Coordinates of N, CA and C in Angstrom, one line a residue:
X161 N 0.8 -1.2 0.0 CA 0.0 0.0 0.0 C 0.9 1.2 0.0
X162 N 0.6 2.1 -0.9 CA 1.4 3.4 -1.0 C 1.0 4.4 0.0
X163 N 1.9 5.2 0.4 CA 1.6 6.4 1.3 C 1.0 7.5 0.5
X164 N 0.1 8.3 1.1 CA -0.4 9.4 0.5 C 0.7 10.5 0.3
X165 N 0.5 11.4 -0.7 CA 1.5 12.4 -0.9 C 1.5 13.4 0.2
X166 N 0.4 13.9 0.7 CA 0.4 14.9 1.7 C 0.8 14.4 3.1
X167 N 1.5 15.2 3.8 CA 2.0 14.8 5.1 C 0.9 14.5 6.1
X168 N -0.2 15.2 6.0 CA -1.4 15.0 6.9 C -2.0 13.6 6.6
X169 N -1.8 13.1 5.4 CA -2.4 11.8 5.1 C -1.6 10.6 5.6
X170 N -0.4 10.8 6.1 CA 0.4 9.7 6.6 C 0.2 9.5 8.1
X171 N -0.4 8.5 8.4 CA -0.8 8.2 9.8 C 0.4 8.2 10.8
X172 N 1.5 7.7 10.3 CA 2.6 7.5 11.3 C 3.3 8.8 11.7
X173 N 3.0 9.9 11.0 CA 3.6 11.2 11.3 C 3.2 11.8 12.6
X174 N 2.0 11.3 13.1 CA 1.5 11.8 14.4 C 2.2 11.2 15.6
X175 N 2.9 10.1 15.4 CA 3.6 9.4 16.5 C 5.1 9.8 16.6
X176 N 5.5 9.9 17.8 CA 6.9 10.3 18.1 C 7.5 9.4 19.2
X177 N 8.8 9.2 19.2 CA 9.4 8.4 20.3 C 9.8 9.4 21.4
X178 N 9.4 9.0 22.7 CA 9.9 9.9 23.8 C 11.3 9.4 24.3
X179 N 11.8 10.1 25.3 CA 13.1 9.8 25.8 C 13.4 8.4 26.2
X180 N 12.4 7.7 26.7 CA 12.6 6.3 27.1 C 12.4 5.3 26.0
X181 N 12.1 5.7 24.8 CA 11.9 4.8 23.7 C 10.4 4.4 23.4
X182 N 9.5 4.8 24.3 CA 8.1 4.6 24.1 C 7.5 5.5 23.1
X183 N 6.4 5.1 22.5 CA 5.8 5.9 21.5 C 4.7 6.8 22.1
X184 N 4.6 8.0 21.7 CA 3.6 8.9 22.1 C 3.0 9.6 20.9
X185 N 1.9 10.3 21.1 CA 1.2 11.0 20.0 C 1.7 12.4 20.1
X186 N 2.0 12.9 18.9 CA 2.5 14.3 18.8 C 1.3 15.3 19.0
X187 N 1.5 16.3 19.8 CA 0.5 17.3 20.1 C 1.2 18.6 19.9
X188 N 0.5 19.5 19.2 CA 1.1 20.9 19.1 C 0.0 21.9 19.5
X189 N 0.5 23.0 20.0 CA -0.4 24.1 20.4 C 0.2 25.4 20.0
X190 N -0.6 26.3 19.7 CA -0.1 27.7 19.3 C -0.9 28.7 20.0
X191 N -0.3 29.9 20.1 CA -1.0 31.0 20.6 C -1.0 32.2 19.6
X192 N -2.0 33.0 19.5 CA -2.0 34.1 18.6 C -2.1 35.4 19.3
X193 N -1.4 36.4 18.8 CA -1.4 37.7 19.4 C -1.7 38.7 18.2
X194 N -2.7 39.5 18.3 CA -3.0 40.4 17.3 C -2.8 41.8 17.9
X195 N -2.0 42.6 17.2 CA -1.7 44.0 17.6 C -2.2 44.9 16.5
X196 N -2.9 46.0 16.9 CA -3.3 47.0 16.0 C -2.6 48.3 16.3
X197 N -2.2 49.0 15.3 CA -1.5 50.3 15.6 C -2.0 51.3 14.5
X198 N -2.0 52.6 14.9 CA -2.3 53.7 14.0 C -3.6 53.6 13.4
X199 N -4.7 53.3 14.1 CA -6.0 53.2 13.6 C -6.6 54.6 13.5
X200 N -6.0 55.6 14.0 CA -6.5 57.0 13.9 C -5.7 57.7 12.7
X201 N -6.1 58.9 12.6 CA -5.4 59.7 11.5 C -3.9 59.9 11.8
X202 N -3.1 59.6 10.8 CA -1.7 59.8 10.9 C -1.2 60.9 10.0
X203 N -0.4 61.8 10.5 CA 0.2 62.8 9.7 C 1.4 62.3 9.0
X204 N 1.3 62.1 7.7 CA 2.4 61.6 6.9 C 3.2 62.7 6.3
X205 N 4.3 63.1 6.9 CA 5.1 64.2 6.5 C 6.0 63.9 5.3
X206 N 6.4 62.6 5.3 CA 7.5 62.2 4.3 C 6.8 62.0 2.9
X207 N 7.6 62.3 1.9 CA 7.2 62.0 0.5 C 8.2 61.1 -0.2
X208 N 9.2 60.7 0.5 CA 10.2 59.7 0.0 C 11.0 59.2 1.1
X209 N 12.0 58.4 0.7 CA 12.9 57.8 1.7 C 12.3 56.8 2.6
X210 N 12.8 56.8 3.9 CA 12.3 55.8 4.9 C 10.8 56.0 5.2
X211 N 10.4 57.3 5.3 CA 9.0 57.6 5.5 C 8.7 57.9 7.0
X212 N 7.4 58.0 7.3 CA 6.9 58.3 8.6 C 6.6 56.9 9.3
X213 N 7.0 56.8 10.6 CA 6.7 55.6 11.3 C 5.3 55.4 11.6
X214 N 4.7 54.3 11.1 CA 3.3 54.0 11.3 C 3.2 52.9 12.4
X215 N 4.0 51.9 12.4 CA 4.0 50.9 13.5 C 5.4 50.9 14.1
X216 N 5.5 51.3 15.3 CA 6.8 51.4 16.0 C 7.4 50.0 16.3
X217 N 8.6 49.9 16.8 CA 9.2 48.6 17.0 C 8.3 47.7 17.9
X218 N 7.9 46.6 17.3 CA 7.0 45.7 18.0 C 7.7 44.4 18.2
X219 N 7.8 43.9 19.5 CA 8.5 42.7 19.8 C 7.7 41.5 19.4
X220 N 8.2 40.7 18.5 CA 7.6 39.4 18.0 C 8.5 38.2 18.2
X221 N 9.4 38.4 19.2 CA 10.4 37.3 19.4 C 9.6 36.1 19.9
X222 N 10.0 34.9 19.4 CA 9.4 33.6 19.8 C 8.2 33.3 19.0
X223 N 7.8 34.1 18.1 CA 6.7 33.8 17.2 C 7.2 33.2 15.9
X224 N 6.6 32.2 15.3 CA 7.1 31.6 14.2 C 6.6 32.1 12.9
X225 N 5.4 32.9 12.9 CA 4.9 33.5 11.7 C 4.4 34.9 12.0
X226 N 4.7 35.8 11.1 CA 4.2 37.2 11.3 C 3.5 37.6 10.0
X227 N 2.3 38.1 10.2 CA 1.5 38.6 9.0 C 1.2 40.0 9.3
X228 N 1.3 40.8 8.2 CA 1.0 42.3 8.4 C 0.1 42.7 7.2
X229 N -1.0 43.4 7.6 CA -1.9 44.0 6.6 C -1.7 45.5 6.6
X230 N -1.6 46.1 5.5 CA -1.3 47.6 5.3 C -2.5 48.2 4.6
X231 N -3.2 49.1 5.3 CA -4.4 49.7 4.8 C -4.2 51.2 4.4
X232 N -4.7 51.6 3.3 CA -4.8 53.0 2.9 C -6.3 53.3 2.9
X233 N -6.8 54.0 3.9 CA -8.2 54.2 4.0 C -8.6 55.6 3.6
X234 N -7.8 56.2 2.7 CA -8.1 57.6 2.2 C -8.5 57.5 0.8
X235 N -9.2 58.5 0.3 CA -9.5 58.5 -1.1 C -8.7 59.5 -1.9
X236 N -7.7 60.2 -1.2 CA -7.0 61.2 -1.9 C -5.5 61.1 -2.0
X237 N -4.9 60.0 -1.5 CA -3.4 59.9 -1.6 C -3.0 58.5 -1.6
X238 N -2.0 58.3 -2.4 CA -1.4 56.9 -2.5 C -0.2 56.8 -1.5
X239 N -0.1 55.6 -0.9 CA 1.0 55.4 0.0 C 2.0 54.3 -0.5
X240 N 3.2 54.5 0.0 CA 4.2 53.4 -0.2 C 4.7 53.0 1.2
X241 N 4.4 51.8 1.5 CA 4.8 51.2 2.8 C 6.1 50.5 2.8
X242 N 6.8 50.5 3.9 CA 8.0 49.7 4.0 C 7.9 48.9 5.3
X243 N 8.1 47.6 5.3 CA 8.1 46.8 6.4 C 9.5 46.5 6.8
X244 N 9.9 46.6 8.1 CA 11.2 46.5 8.6 C 11.3 45.4 9.6
X245 N 12.4 44.7 9.7 CA 12.7 43.7 10.7 C 14.1 43.8 11.3
X246 N 14.2 43.4 12.5 CA 15.5 43.4 13.2 C 15.7 42.2 14.1
X247 N 16.9 41.8 14.2 CA 17.3 40.7 15.1 C 18.1 41.3 16.3
X248 N 18.2 42.6 16.4 CA 18.9 43.3 17.5 C 17.9 43.5 18.7
X249 N 18.4 43.3 19.9 CA 17.5 43.4 21.1 C 16.9 44.8 21.2
X250 N 17.7 45.8 21.0 CA 17.3 47.2 21.1 C 17.6 47.9 19.8
X251 N 16.8 47.8 18.8 CA 17.1 48.2 17.5 C 17.1 49.7 17.2
X252 N 16.5 50.5 18.1 CA 16.4 51.9 17.9 C 15.2 52.3 17.0
X253 N 15.2 53.4 16.4 CA 14.0 53.9 15.6 C 13.9 53.0 14.3
X254 N 12.7 52.8 13.9 CA 12.4 51.9 12.8 C 13.0 52.5 11.5
X255 N 13.7 51.7 10.8 CA 14.3 52.2 9.5 C 15.8 52.6 9.7
X256 N 16.3 52.7 10.9 CA 17.6 53.1 11.1 C 18.6 51.9 10.8
X257 N 19.9 52.1 11.2 CA 20.9 51.1 10.8 C 20.7 49.7 11.3
X258 N 20.0 49.5 12.4 CA 19.8 48.1 12.9 C 18.6 47.4 12.3
X259 N 18.0 48.0 11.4 CA 16.8 47.5 10.7 C 17.1 47.1 9.3
X260 N 16.4 46.0 8.8 CA 16.5 45.6 7.4 C 15.1 45.6 6.8
X261 N 15.0 46.2 5.6 CA 13.7 46.2 5.0 C 13.3 44.7 4.5
X262 N 12.1 44.3 4.8 CA 11.6 43.0 4.5 C 10.8 43.2 3.2
X263 N 11.3 42.6 2.1 CA 10.6 42.7 0.8 C 10.8 44.0 0.2
X264 N 10.1 44.3 -0.9 CA 10.2 45.5 -1.6 C 9.2 46.6 -1.0
X265 N 9.3 47.8 -1.6 CA 8.3 48.8 -1.2 C 6.9 48.3 -1.6
X266 N 5.9 48.6 -0.8 CA 4.6 48.1 -1.1 C 3.7 49.3 -1.3
X267 N 3.3 49.5 -2.6 CA 2.4 50.6 -3.0 C 1.0 50.2 -2.8
X268 N 0.2 51.1 -2.1 CA -1.2 50.9 -1.9 C -1.9 52.2 -2.3
X269 N -2.6 52.1 -3.4 CA -3.3 53.2 -4.0 C -4.5 53.7 -3.2
X270 N -4.8 55.0 -3.4 CA -6.0 55.5 -2.7 C -7.2 54.8 -3.2
X271 N -8.2 54.7 -2.3 CA -9.4 53.9 -2.6 C -10.5 54.3 -1.7
X272 N -11.7 54.1 -2.1 CA -12.9 54.3 -1.3 C -13.7 53.0 -1.2
X273 N -13.9 52.4 0.0 CA -13.6 53.0 1.3 C -12.2 52.7 1.7
X274 N -11.6 51.6 1.3 CA -10.2 51.4 1.7 C -9.5 50.4 0.7
X275 N -8.2 50.3 0.8 CA -7.4 49.4 0.0 C -6.3 48.8 0.9
X276 N -5.9 47.6 0.7 CA -4.9 47.0 1.5 C -4.1 46.0 0.7
X277 N -2.9 45.8 1.2 CA -2.0 44.7 0.8 C -1.5 44.0 2.0
X278 N -0.9 42.8 1.9 CA -0.4 42.1 3.0 C 1.0 41.5 2.7
X279 N 1.7 41.3 3.8 CA 3.1 40.7 3.6 C 3.2 39.8 4.9
X280 N 4.0 38.7 4.7 CA 4.3 37.9 5.9 C 5.8 37.6 5.9
X281 N 6.3 37.2 7.1 CA 7.7 36.9 7.2 C 7.9 35.8 8.3
X282 N 9.1 35.3 8.3 CA 9.5 34.3 9.3 C 10.0 34.9 10.6
X283 N 10.5 34.1 11.6 CA 10.8 34.7 12.9 C 11.9 35.8 12.9
X284 N 11.6 36.8 13.6 CA 12.6 37.9 13.9 C 12.3 38.4 15.3
X285 N 13.1 39.3 15.8 CA 12.9 39.9 17.1 C 11.9 41.0 17.1
X286 N 12.0 41.9 16.2 CA 11.2 43.1 16.1 C 10.7 43.4 14.7
X287 N 9.6 44.0 14.6 CA 9.0 44.4 13.3 C 8.5 45.8 13.4
X288 N 8.6 46.6 12.3 CA 8.1 47.9 12.3 C 7.7 48.3 10.9
X289 N 6.9 49.4 10.7 CA 6.4 49.8 9.4 C 6.5 51.3 9.3
X290 N 7.0 51.7 8.1 CA 7.0 53.2 7.8 C 6.2 53.3 6.5
X291 N 5.9 54.6 6.2 CA 5.2 54.8 4.9 C 5.4 56.3 4.5
X292 N 5.3 56.5 3.2 CA 5.3 57.9 2.7 C 4.2 58.0 1.7
X293 N 3.7 59.2 1.6 CA 2.6 59.5 0.6 C 3.2 60.0 -0.7
X294 N 2.9 59.3 -1.8 CA 3.5 59.6 -3.0 C 2.9 60.8 -3.7
X295 N 1.7 61.3 -3.3 CA 1.1 62.4 -3.9 C 1.4 63.7 -3.1
X296 N 2.3 63.7 -2.2 CA 2.7 64.9 -1.3 C 2.3 64.7 0.1
X297 N 2.8 65.5 1.0 CA 2.6 65.4 2.4 C 1.2 65.8 2.8
X298 N 0.7 65.4 3.9 CA -0.6 65.8 4.4 C -1.2 64.9 5.4
X299 N -2.3 65.2 5.9 CA -3.0 64.4 7.0 C -3.9 63.4 6.3
X300 N -3.5 62.1 6.4 CA -4.3 61.1 5.8 C -4.4 59.9 6.8
X301 N -5.2 58.9 6.5 CA -5.4 57.8 7.4 C -4.7 56.5 6.8
X302 N -3.8 56.0 7.6 CA -3.2 54.7 7.3 C -3.3 53.8 8.5
X303 N -3.6 52.5 8.3 CA -3.7 51.6 9.4 C -2.9 50.3 9.1
X304 N -2.3 49.8 10.2 CA -1.4 48.6 10.1 C -1.9 47.6 11.1
X305 N -2.2 46.4 10.7 CA -2.5 45.3 11.6 C -1.5 44.2 11.5
X306 N -1.1 43.8 12.7 CA 0.0 42.8 12.8 C -0.6 41.5 13.5
X307 N -0.3 40.3 13.0 CA -0.7 39.1 13.6 C 0.5 38.2 13.7
X308 N 0.8 37.8 14.9 CA 2.0 36.9 15.1 C 1.6 35.7 15.9
X309 N 2.0 34.5 15.5 CA 1.7 33.3 16.3 C 2.8 32.3 16.1

């Protein structure tokens, strides 16, 4: 009898040997933490470069998956978001020398009622987000949601 291609279809994968050589059933558990930041109006002064900090340094150490949704909830300005990650314990301000940009710049066009894009990454110590308005500086609304588990 052939094994199924998918890992979940192989019955023996749920069994593991413990320290004494006995067999036990594998059990996993996870916890989820959802963090919301900048749900209010954010003054985006920057029109290029690193941009204005939208999500400050957020500790995600010990989490195996990090997902970030970037919302542009304005109808009058396009945003370019940058997601940053750091492995340093005290990395300083987001986008400085202890931070590395995760992925490319993420452009989110103006939309009514809102537009968003998402990005995910693997384990790091801290994550942060900056953005700049490509149509000029001004008071607009940007929202970032972070989920780490």
